[in-house]
Coordinates of C-alpha atoms and ligand atoms in Angstrom, one line a residue:
X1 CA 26.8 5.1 -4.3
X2 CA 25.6 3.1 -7.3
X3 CA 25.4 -0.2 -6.0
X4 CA 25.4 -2.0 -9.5
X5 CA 29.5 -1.6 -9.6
X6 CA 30.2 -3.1 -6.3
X7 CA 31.9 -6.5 -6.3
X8 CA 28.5 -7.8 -4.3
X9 CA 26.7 -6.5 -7.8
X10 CA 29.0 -8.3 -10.0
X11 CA 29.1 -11.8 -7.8
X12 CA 25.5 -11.9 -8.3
X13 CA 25.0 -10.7 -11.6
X14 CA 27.8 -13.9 -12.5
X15 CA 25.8 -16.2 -10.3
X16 CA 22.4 -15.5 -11.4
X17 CA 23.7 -16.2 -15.0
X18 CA 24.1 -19.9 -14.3
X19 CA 20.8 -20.1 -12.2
X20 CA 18.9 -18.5 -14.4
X21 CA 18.1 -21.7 -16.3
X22 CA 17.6 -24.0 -13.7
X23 CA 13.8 -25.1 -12.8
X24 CA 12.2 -24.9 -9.3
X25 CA 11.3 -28.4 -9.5
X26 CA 15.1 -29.0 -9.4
X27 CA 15.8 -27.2 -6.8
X28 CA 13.5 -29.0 -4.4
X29 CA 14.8 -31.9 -5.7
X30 CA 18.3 -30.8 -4.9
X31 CA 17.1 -30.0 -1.3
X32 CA 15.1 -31.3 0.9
X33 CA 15.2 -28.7 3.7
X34 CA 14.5 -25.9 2.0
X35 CA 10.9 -25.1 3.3
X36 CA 13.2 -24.7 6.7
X37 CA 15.9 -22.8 5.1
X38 CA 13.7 -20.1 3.2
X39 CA 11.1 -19.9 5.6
X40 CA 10.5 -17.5 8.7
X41 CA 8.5 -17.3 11.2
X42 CA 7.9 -14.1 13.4
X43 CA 4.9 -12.8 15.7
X44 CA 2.9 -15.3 14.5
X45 CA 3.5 -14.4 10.8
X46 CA 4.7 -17.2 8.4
X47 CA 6.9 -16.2 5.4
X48 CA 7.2 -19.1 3.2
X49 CA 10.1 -17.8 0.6
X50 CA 11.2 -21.3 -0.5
X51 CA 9.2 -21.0 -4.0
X52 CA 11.3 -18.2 -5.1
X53 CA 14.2 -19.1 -7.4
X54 CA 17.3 -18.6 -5.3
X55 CA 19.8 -21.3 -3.4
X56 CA 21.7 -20.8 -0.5
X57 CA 24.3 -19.2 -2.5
X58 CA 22.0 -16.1 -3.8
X59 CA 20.4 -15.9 -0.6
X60 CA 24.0 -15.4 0.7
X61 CA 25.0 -12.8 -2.2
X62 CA 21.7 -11.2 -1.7
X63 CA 22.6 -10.3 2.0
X64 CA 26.2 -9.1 1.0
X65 CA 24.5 -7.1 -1.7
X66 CA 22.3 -5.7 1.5
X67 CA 25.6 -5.1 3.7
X68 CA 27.1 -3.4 0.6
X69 CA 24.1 -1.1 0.2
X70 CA 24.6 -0.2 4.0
X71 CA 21.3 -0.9 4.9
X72 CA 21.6 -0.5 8.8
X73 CA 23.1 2.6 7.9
X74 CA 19.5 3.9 6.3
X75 CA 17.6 2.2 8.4
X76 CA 19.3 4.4 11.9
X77 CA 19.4 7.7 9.9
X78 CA 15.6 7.1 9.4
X79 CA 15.1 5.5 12.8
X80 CA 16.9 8.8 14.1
X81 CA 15.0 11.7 12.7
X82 CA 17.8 12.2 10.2
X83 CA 16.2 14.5 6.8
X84 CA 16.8 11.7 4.5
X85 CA 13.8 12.6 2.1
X86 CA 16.6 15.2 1.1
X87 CA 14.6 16.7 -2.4
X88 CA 12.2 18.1 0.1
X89 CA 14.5 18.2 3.5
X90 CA 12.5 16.4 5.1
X91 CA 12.8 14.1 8.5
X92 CA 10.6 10.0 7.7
X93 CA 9.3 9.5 10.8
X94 CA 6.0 7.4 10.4
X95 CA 7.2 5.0 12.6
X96 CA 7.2 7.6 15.3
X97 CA 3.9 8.0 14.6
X98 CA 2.8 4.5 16.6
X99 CA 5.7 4.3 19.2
X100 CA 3.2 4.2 22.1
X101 CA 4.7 5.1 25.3
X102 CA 7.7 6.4 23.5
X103 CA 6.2 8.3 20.8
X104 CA 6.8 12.2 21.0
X105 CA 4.2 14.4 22.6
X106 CA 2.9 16.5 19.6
X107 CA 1.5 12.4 18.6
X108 CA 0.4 11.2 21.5
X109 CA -1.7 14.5 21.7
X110 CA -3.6 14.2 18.6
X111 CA -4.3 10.5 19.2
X112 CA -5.9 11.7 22.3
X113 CA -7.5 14.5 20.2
X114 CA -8.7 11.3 18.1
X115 CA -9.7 9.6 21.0
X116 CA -12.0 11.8 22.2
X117 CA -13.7 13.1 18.7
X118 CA -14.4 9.1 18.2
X119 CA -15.6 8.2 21.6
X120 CA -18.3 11.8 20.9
X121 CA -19.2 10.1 17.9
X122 CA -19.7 6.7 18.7
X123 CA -21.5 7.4 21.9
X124 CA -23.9 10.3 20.1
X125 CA -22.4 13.2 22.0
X126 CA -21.6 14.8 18.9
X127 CA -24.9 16.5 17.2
X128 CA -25.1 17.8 13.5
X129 CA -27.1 21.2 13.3
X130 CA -30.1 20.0 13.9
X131 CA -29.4 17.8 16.7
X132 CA -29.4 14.7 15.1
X133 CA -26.9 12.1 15.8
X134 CA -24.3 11.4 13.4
X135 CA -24.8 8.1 11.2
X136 CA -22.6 8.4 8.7
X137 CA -19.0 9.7 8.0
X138 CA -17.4 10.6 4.3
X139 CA -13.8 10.7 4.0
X140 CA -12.8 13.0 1.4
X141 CA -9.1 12.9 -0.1
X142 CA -7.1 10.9 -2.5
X143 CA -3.9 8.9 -2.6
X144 CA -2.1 8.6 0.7
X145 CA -5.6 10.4 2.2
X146 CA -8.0 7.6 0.8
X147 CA -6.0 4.6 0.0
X148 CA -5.2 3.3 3.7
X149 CA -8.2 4.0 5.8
X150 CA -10.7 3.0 3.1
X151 CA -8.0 0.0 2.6
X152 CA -8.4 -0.7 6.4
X153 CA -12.1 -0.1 6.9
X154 CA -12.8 -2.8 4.6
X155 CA -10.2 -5.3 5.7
X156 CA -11.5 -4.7 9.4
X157 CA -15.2 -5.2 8.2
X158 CA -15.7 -7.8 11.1
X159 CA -14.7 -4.8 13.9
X160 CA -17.4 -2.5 12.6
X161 CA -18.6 -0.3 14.5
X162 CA -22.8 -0.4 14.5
X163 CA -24.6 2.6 13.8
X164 CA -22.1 4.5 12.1
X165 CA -21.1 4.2 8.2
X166 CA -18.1 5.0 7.2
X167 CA -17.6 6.0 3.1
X168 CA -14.7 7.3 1.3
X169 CA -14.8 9.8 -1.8
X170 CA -11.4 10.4 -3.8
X171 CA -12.3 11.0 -7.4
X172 CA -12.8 14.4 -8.9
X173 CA -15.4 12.8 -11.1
X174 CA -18.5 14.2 -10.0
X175 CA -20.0 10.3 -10.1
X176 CA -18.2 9.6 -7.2
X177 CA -19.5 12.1 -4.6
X178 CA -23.3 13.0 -6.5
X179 CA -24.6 9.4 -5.9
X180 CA -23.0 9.2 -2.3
X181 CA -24.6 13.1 -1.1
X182 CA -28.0 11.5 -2.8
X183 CA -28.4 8.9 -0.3
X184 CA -27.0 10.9 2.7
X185 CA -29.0 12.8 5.4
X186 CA -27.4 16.3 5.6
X187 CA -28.2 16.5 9.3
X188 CA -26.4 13.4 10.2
X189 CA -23.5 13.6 7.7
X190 CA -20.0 14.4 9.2
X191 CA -17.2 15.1 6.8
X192 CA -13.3 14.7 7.0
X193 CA -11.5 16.7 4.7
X194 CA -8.2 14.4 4.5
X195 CA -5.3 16.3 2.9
X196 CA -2.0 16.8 4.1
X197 CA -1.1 20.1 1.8
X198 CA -4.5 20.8 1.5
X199 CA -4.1 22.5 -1.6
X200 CA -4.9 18.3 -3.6
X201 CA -7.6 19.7 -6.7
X202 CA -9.9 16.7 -6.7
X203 CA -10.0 17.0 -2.6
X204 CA -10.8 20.6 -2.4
X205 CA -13.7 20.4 -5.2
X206 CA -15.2 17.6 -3.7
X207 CA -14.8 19.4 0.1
X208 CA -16.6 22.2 -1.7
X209 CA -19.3 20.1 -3.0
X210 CA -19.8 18.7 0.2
X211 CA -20.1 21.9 2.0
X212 CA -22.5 23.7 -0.3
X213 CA -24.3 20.9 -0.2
X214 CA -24.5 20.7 3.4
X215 CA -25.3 24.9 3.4
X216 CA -28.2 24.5 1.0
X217 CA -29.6 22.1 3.6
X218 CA -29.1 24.2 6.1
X219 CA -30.3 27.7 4.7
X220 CA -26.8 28.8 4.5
X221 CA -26.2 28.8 8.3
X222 CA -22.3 28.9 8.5
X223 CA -22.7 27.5 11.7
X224 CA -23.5 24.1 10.2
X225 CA -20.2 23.7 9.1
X226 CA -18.5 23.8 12.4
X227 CA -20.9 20.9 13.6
X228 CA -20.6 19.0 10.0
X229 CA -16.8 19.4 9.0
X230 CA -13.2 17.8 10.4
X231 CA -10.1 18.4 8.5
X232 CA -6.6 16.3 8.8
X233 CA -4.0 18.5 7.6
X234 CA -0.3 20.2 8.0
X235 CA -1.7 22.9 6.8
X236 CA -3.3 25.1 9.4
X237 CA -3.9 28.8 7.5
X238 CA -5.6 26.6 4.3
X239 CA -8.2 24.5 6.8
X240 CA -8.9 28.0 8.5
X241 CA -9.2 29.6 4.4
X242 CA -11.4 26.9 4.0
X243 CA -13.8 27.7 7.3
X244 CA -12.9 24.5 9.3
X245 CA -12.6 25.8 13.5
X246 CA -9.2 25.4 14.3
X247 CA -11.1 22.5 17.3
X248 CA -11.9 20.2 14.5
X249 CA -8.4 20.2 12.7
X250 CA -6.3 17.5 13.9
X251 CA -3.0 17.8 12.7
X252 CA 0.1 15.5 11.5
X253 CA 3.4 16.7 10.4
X254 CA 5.5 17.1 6.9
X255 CA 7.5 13.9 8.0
X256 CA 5.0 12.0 7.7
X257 CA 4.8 11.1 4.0
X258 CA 1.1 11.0 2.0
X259 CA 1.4 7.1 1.6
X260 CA 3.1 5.9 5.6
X261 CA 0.2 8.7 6.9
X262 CA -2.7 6.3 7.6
X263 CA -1.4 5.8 11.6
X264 CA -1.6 9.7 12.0
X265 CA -4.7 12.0 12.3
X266 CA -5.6 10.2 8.7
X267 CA -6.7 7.2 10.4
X268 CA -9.3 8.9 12.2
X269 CA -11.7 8.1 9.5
X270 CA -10.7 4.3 10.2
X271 CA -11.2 4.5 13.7
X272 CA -14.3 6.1 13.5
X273 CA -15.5 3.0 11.4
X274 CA -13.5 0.5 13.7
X275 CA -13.8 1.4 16.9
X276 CA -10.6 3.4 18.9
X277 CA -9.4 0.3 20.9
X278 CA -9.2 -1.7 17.3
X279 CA -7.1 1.4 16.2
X280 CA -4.9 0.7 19.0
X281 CA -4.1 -2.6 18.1
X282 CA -3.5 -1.3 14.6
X283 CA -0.9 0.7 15.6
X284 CA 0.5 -1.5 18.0
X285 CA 0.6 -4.5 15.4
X286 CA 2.5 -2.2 13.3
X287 CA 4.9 -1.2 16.4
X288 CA 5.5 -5.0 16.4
X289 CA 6.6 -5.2 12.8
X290 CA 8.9 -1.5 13.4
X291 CA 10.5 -3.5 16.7
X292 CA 11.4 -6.4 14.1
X293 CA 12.4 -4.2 11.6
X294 CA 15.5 -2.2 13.8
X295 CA 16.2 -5.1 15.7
X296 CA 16.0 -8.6 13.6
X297 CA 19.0 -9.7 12.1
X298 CA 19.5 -9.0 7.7
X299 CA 18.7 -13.0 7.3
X300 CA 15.9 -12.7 9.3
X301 CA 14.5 -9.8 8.7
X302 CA 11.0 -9.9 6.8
X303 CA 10.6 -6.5 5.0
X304 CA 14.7 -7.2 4.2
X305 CA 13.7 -10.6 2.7
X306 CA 11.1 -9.3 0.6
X307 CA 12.8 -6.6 -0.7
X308 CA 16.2 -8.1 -1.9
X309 CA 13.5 -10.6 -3.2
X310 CA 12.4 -8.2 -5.3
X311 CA 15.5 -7.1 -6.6
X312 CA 16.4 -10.3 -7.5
X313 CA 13.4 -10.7 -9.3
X314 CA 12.9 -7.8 -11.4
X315 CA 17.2 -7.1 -11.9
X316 CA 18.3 -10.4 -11.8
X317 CA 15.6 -12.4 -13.2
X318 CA 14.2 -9.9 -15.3
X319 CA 10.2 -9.4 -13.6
X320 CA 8.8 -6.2 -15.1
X321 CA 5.8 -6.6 -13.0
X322 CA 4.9 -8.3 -9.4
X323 CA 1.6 -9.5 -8.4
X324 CA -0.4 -9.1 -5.0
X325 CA -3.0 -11.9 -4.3
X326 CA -4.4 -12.0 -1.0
X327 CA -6.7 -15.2 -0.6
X328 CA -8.7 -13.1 1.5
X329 CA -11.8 -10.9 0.1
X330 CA -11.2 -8.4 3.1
X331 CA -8.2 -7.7 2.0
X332 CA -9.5 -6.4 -1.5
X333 CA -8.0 -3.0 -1.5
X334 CA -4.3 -4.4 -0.4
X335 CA -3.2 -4.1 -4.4
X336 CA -5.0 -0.3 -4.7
X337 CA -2.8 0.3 -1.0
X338 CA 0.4 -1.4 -1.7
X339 CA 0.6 0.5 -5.5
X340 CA 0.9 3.8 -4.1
X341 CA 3.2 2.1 -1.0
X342 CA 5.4 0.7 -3.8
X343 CA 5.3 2.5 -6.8
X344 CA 5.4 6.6 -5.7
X345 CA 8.0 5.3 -3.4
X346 CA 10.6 3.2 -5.6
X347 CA 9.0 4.0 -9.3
X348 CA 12.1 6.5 -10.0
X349 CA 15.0 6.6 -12.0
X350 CA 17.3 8.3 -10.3
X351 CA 19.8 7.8 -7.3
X352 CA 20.0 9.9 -4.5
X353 CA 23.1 11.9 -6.1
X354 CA 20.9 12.6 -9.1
X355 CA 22.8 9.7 -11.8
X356 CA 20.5 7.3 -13.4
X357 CA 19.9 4.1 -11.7
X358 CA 21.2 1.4 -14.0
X359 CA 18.2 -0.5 -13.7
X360 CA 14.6 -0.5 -12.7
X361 CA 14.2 -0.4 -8.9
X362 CA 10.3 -1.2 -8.9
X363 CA 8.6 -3.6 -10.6
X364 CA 4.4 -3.0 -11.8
X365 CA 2.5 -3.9 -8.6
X366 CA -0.9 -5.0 -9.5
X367 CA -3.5 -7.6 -8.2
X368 CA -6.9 -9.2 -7.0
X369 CA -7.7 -11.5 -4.5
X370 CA -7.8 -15.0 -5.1
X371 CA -9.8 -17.0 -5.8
X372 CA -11.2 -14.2 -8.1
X373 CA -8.2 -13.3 -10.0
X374 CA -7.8 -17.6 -10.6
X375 CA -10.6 -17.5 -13.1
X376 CA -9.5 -13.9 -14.7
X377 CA -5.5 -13.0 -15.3
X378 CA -4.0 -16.7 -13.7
X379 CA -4.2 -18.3 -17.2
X380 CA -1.6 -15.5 -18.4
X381 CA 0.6 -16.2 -15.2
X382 CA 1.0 -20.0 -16.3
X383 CA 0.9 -19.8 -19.5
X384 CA 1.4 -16.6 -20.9
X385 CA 5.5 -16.8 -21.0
X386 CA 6.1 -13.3 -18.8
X387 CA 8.0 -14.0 -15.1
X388 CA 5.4 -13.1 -13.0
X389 CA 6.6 -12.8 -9.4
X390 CA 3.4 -13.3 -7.0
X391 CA 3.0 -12.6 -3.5
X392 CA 0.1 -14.8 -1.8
X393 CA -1.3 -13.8 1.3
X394 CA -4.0 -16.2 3.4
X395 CA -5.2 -16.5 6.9
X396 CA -4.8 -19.7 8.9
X397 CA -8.5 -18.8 10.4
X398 CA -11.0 -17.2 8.4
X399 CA -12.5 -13.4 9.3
X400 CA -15.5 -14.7 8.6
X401 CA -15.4 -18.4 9.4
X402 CA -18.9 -19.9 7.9
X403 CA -19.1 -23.8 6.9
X404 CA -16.2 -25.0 4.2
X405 CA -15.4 -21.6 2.4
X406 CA -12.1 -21.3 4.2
X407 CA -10.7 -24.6 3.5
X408 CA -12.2 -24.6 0.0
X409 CA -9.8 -20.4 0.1
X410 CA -6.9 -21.7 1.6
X411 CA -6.5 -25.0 -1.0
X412 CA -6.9 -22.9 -3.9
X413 CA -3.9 -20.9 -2.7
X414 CA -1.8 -23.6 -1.8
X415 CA -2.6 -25.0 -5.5
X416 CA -2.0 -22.5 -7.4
X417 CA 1.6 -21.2 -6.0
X418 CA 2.9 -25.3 -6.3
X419 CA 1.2 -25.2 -10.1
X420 CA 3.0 -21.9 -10.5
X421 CA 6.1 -23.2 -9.6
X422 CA 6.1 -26.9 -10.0
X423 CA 4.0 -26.5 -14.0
X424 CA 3.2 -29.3 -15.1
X425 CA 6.0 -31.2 -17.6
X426 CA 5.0 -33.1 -21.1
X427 CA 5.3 -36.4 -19.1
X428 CA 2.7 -36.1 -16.6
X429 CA 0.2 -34.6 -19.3
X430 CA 1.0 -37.9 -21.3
X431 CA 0.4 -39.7 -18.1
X432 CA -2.6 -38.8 -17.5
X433 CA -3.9 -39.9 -21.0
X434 CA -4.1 -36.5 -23.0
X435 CA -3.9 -37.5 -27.0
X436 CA -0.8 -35.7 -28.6
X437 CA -2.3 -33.4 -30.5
X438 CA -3.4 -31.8 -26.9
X439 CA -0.2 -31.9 -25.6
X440 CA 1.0 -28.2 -26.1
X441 CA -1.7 -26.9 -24.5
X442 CA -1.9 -28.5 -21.5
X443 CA 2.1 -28.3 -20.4
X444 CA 2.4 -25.7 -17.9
X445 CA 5.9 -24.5 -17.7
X446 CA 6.6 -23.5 -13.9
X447 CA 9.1 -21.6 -12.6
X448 CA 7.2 -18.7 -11.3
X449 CA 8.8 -17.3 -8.1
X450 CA 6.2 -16.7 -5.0
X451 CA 5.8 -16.2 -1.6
X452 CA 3.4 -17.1 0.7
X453 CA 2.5 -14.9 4.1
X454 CA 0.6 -16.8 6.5
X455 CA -1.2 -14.3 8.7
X456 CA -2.7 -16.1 12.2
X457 CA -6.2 -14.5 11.0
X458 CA -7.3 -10.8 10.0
X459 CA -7.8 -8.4 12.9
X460 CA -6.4 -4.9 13.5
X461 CA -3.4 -5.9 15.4
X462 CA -2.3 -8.6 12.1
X463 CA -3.5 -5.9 9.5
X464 CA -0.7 -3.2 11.4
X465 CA 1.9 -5.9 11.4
X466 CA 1.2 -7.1 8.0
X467 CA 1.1 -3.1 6.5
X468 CA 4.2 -2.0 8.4
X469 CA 5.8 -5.2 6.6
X470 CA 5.5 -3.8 3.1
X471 CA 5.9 -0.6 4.1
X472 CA 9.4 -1.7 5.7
X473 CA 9.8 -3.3 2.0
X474 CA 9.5 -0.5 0.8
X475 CA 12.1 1.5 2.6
X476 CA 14.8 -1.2 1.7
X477 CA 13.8 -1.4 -1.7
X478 CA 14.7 2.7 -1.9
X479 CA 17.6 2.0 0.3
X480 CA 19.0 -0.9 -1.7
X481 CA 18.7 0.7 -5.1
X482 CA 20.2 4.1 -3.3
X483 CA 17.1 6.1 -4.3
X484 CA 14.8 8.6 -1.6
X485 CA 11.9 6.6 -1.3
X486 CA 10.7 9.4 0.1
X487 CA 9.0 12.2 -2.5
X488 CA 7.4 12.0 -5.8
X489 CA 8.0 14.6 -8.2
X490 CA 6.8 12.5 -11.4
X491 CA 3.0 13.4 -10.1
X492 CA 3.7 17.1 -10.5
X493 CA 4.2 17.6 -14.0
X494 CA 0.3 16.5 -15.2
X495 CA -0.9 18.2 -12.0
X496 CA 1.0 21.5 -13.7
X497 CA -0.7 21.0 -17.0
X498 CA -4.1 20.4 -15.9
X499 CA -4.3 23.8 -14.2
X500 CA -3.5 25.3 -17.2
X501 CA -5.8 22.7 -19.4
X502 CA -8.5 23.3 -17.1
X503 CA -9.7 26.5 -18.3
X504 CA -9.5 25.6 -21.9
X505 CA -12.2 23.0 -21.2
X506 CA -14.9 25.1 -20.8
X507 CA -14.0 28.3 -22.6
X508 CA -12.3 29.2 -25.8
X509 CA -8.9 30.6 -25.0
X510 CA -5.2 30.1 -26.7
X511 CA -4.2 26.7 -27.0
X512 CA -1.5 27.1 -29.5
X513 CA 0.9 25.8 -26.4
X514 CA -0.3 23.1 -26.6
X515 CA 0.7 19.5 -29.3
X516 CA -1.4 18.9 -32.0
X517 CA -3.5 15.8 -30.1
X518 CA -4.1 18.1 -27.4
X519 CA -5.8 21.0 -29.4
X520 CA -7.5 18.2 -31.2
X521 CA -9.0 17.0 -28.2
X522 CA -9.7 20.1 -26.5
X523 CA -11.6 20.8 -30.1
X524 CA -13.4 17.7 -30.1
X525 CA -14.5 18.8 -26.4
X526 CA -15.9 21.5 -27.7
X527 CA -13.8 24.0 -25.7
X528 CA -12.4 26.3 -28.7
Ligands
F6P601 O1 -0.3 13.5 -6.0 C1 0.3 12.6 -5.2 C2 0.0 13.0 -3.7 O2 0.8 14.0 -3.4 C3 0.3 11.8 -2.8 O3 1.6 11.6 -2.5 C4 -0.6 12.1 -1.7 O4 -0.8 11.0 -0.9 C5 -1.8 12.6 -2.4 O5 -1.3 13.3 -3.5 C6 -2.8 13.5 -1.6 O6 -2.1 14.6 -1.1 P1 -2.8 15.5 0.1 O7 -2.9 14.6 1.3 O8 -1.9 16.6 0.3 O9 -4.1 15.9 -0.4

């Protein structure tokens, strides 16, 4: 159903015509409750909504629009097993995957399985070749197989586990793993081959890499790898090709998508580096969020709010990009995370009956944290003329409390979403004595839309909660705009050509297949 031709379409389409114009500053004007009205509380988590530019009216259209898409609908056929990532016939159960008590028995095995391998680590049961302990763990894999755990692992610094390092390797380019291996002790190096097909290029080199390095150290004794390798797969018969014992594969299932897999046997390079308990209270924070999600009313409902936010922003208003900026350093990778969330999920063209969409159903995620990004990319968000739709996260308490950084975090984010939306007008440059000539310079239009999420503080149970938010987002996003959320066929085509690229790189071969810039390249490369 193309949702652009229902009469909830049209109604806002008409009614975002005549808001269009009108100025954020008016509209707090206009009302003075409307911190109340476009804010929600839930679990501890604030969303403050009331510096995006809608009224009562488009909030109202926006939830028809939500009731027209059948939203419930999507939400029980997921909730119930149904195969709705129908291009692959495929069941999106990640939220089964932290249920708890009520998750199915194939999970709760593996987290057991998990349990156990982290509790042998941590207490120094489990011996490399030689019989040293293990110090430090390297996550290799990329996308869905890197982005959450390493994501995690540094948001979670402050649960650290001691003795144990945790590092993550993703890129093919040998200058991620060479400088890594140099600094490692073979003997007390354990590696986690993350890869749900396991047949990902730059995961398989690098898991080669690793292995012969770890061989060479050990004069070849294929025992070592037993002792010295862990692989989180689907794909049982290509960990075994690969020499992994079938004991140190933990498994996960194809419905659990690369980018909703880091609460399966992917996290265990995250609990390795938190701690099992802290993993725990990951998932459960996220089971929180999930509870919220099937149960909250649509005018309540976070994820729904940000995602009909987000249509309004980037159909309505016109966004072509939306910014992340969480006033927290921990929460560095959230951008790097919430790109593949977003964008492999909801970057398509295409409605679930195959017709084109009749509009762009995600915007460009991108971001930094603040206070960083204020004194990099902020001057374009003022000033630079683009609607720039900005989500700010903060904590009430600081991860790290020490002296007046947190205050000193916290104002800078309260500034600079009221200077994004509030500007600042011709008058009030004037009145604060800035000569004429200046005065272009120094007006700062307004009108960007934001949101702020207060989070209580960062720990693991928040961090769940906060991530099964977007991820929520995300789902209604797909569901809104009628599109499966669910598979991403637009990474397969350059996959495709650099197989066959590949070979022309380091040998002369035929290359007449190829464009004109392509053979000019591989020339230049030397490879003809
Ligand atoms: O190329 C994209 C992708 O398929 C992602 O969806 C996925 O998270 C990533 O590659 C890694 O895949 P795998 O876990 O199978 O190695």
């Amino acid at each position: 159903m193309n949702l652009i031709h229902t009469p909830a379409w049209q109604a806002l389409a008409t009614h975002a015509a005549s808001l269009r114009s009108r100025h954020l500053r008016e509209l707090f004007a206009e009302d003075t409750q409307r911190f109340t009205r476009f804010s929600r509380q839930h679990d501890g988590l604030l969303l403050d909504f009331s510096k995006q530019r809608i009224t009562a009216d488009t909030y109202h259209l926006l939830l028809g629009l939500a009731a027209a898409a059948d939203i419930d609908g999507w939400r029980q056929k997921m909730l119930d097993g149904e195969a709705i990532n129908h291009t692959e016939g495929r069941a999106v159960r990640h939220v089964a995957l932290r249920a708890g008590n009520n998750a199915p028995p194939e999970v709760r095995a593996v987290l057991e399985r998990m349990k156990t391998c982290c509790e042998s680590i941590h207490s120094g049961t489990w011996r490399g070749y030689t019989g040293e302990r293990i110090t430090d763990i390297v996550n290799i894999g990329i996308g869905g197989s890197d982005l959450g755990p390493r994501m995690a692992a540094r948001a979670l610094a402050a649960q650290q586990q001691p003795d144990l390092r945790v590092h993550f390797v993703a890129n093919v380019d040998s200058a991620d793993i060479a400088p890594l291996l140099a600094r490692l002790n073979p003997r007390s190096t354990l590696f986690i081959i993350a890869s749900k097909t396991f047949t990902t290029q730059e995961t398989l080199i690098n898991a080669a890499t690793a292995r012969a390095w770890l061989l060479a150290a050990a004069a070849g004794d294929e025992a070592a790898v037993a002792r010295h390798f862990i692989a989180l797969s689907t794909a049982r018969e290509q960990t075994r090709a690969f020499g992994i014992a079938d004991d140190n594969v933990f498994e996960f299932w194809d419905w659990v998508g690369g980018r909703f897999s880091m609460w399966s046997a992917i996290g265990l390079s995250l609990a390795l580096a938190i701690g099992w308990r802290q993993f725990e209270q990951l998932l459960a924070g996220a089971r929180a969020m999930d509870e919220h999600f099937a149960s909250a009313p649509a005018a309540d409902n976070l994820p729904l709010i940000l995602a009909l936010l987000s249509v309004w922003n980037t159909h309505f208003l016109g966004a072509r990009t939306a910014a992340v900026l969480p006033y927290s350093q921990s929460l560095e990778r959230l951008p790097a995370y919430l790109q593949q969330l977003e964008m492999e999920s909801n970057g398509k063209q295409t409605d679930r009956e195959g017709q084109p969409l009749s509009g762009i159903a995600c915007p460009v995620v991108w971001g930094e944290p603040g206070t960083n990004g204020q004194h990099s990319f902020y001057q374009l968000i003022h000033q630079g003329g683009q609607l720039i739709p900005c989500d700010f996260i903060a904590l009430t308490a600081s991860d790290f409390p020490l002296h007046s950084h947190h205050p000193s975090l916290l104002a800078n984010c309260l500034a600079q979403s009221a200077a994004l939306a509030f500007g600042q007008t011709a008058e009030e440059v004037r009145a604060a004595g800035v000569p004429e000539n200046l005065l272009p310079f120094k007006i700062f239009p307004g009108n960007q839309p934001s949101t702020t999420l207060l989070l209580p503080t960062l720990n693991a149970w928040t961090l769940g909660q906060l991530l099964a938010l977007y991820e929520h987002k995300t789902f209604y996003l797909g569901a809104l705009w009628n599109i499966n959320s669910f598979d991403q066929w637009g990474v397969e085509l350059g996959k495709t050509l650099a197989r066959r690229i590949e070979p022309l790189i380091t040998q002369t071969g035929d290359d007449s297949a190829f464009d004109a810039s392509t053979r000019g390249l591989l020339a230049a490369l030397g490879g003809r």
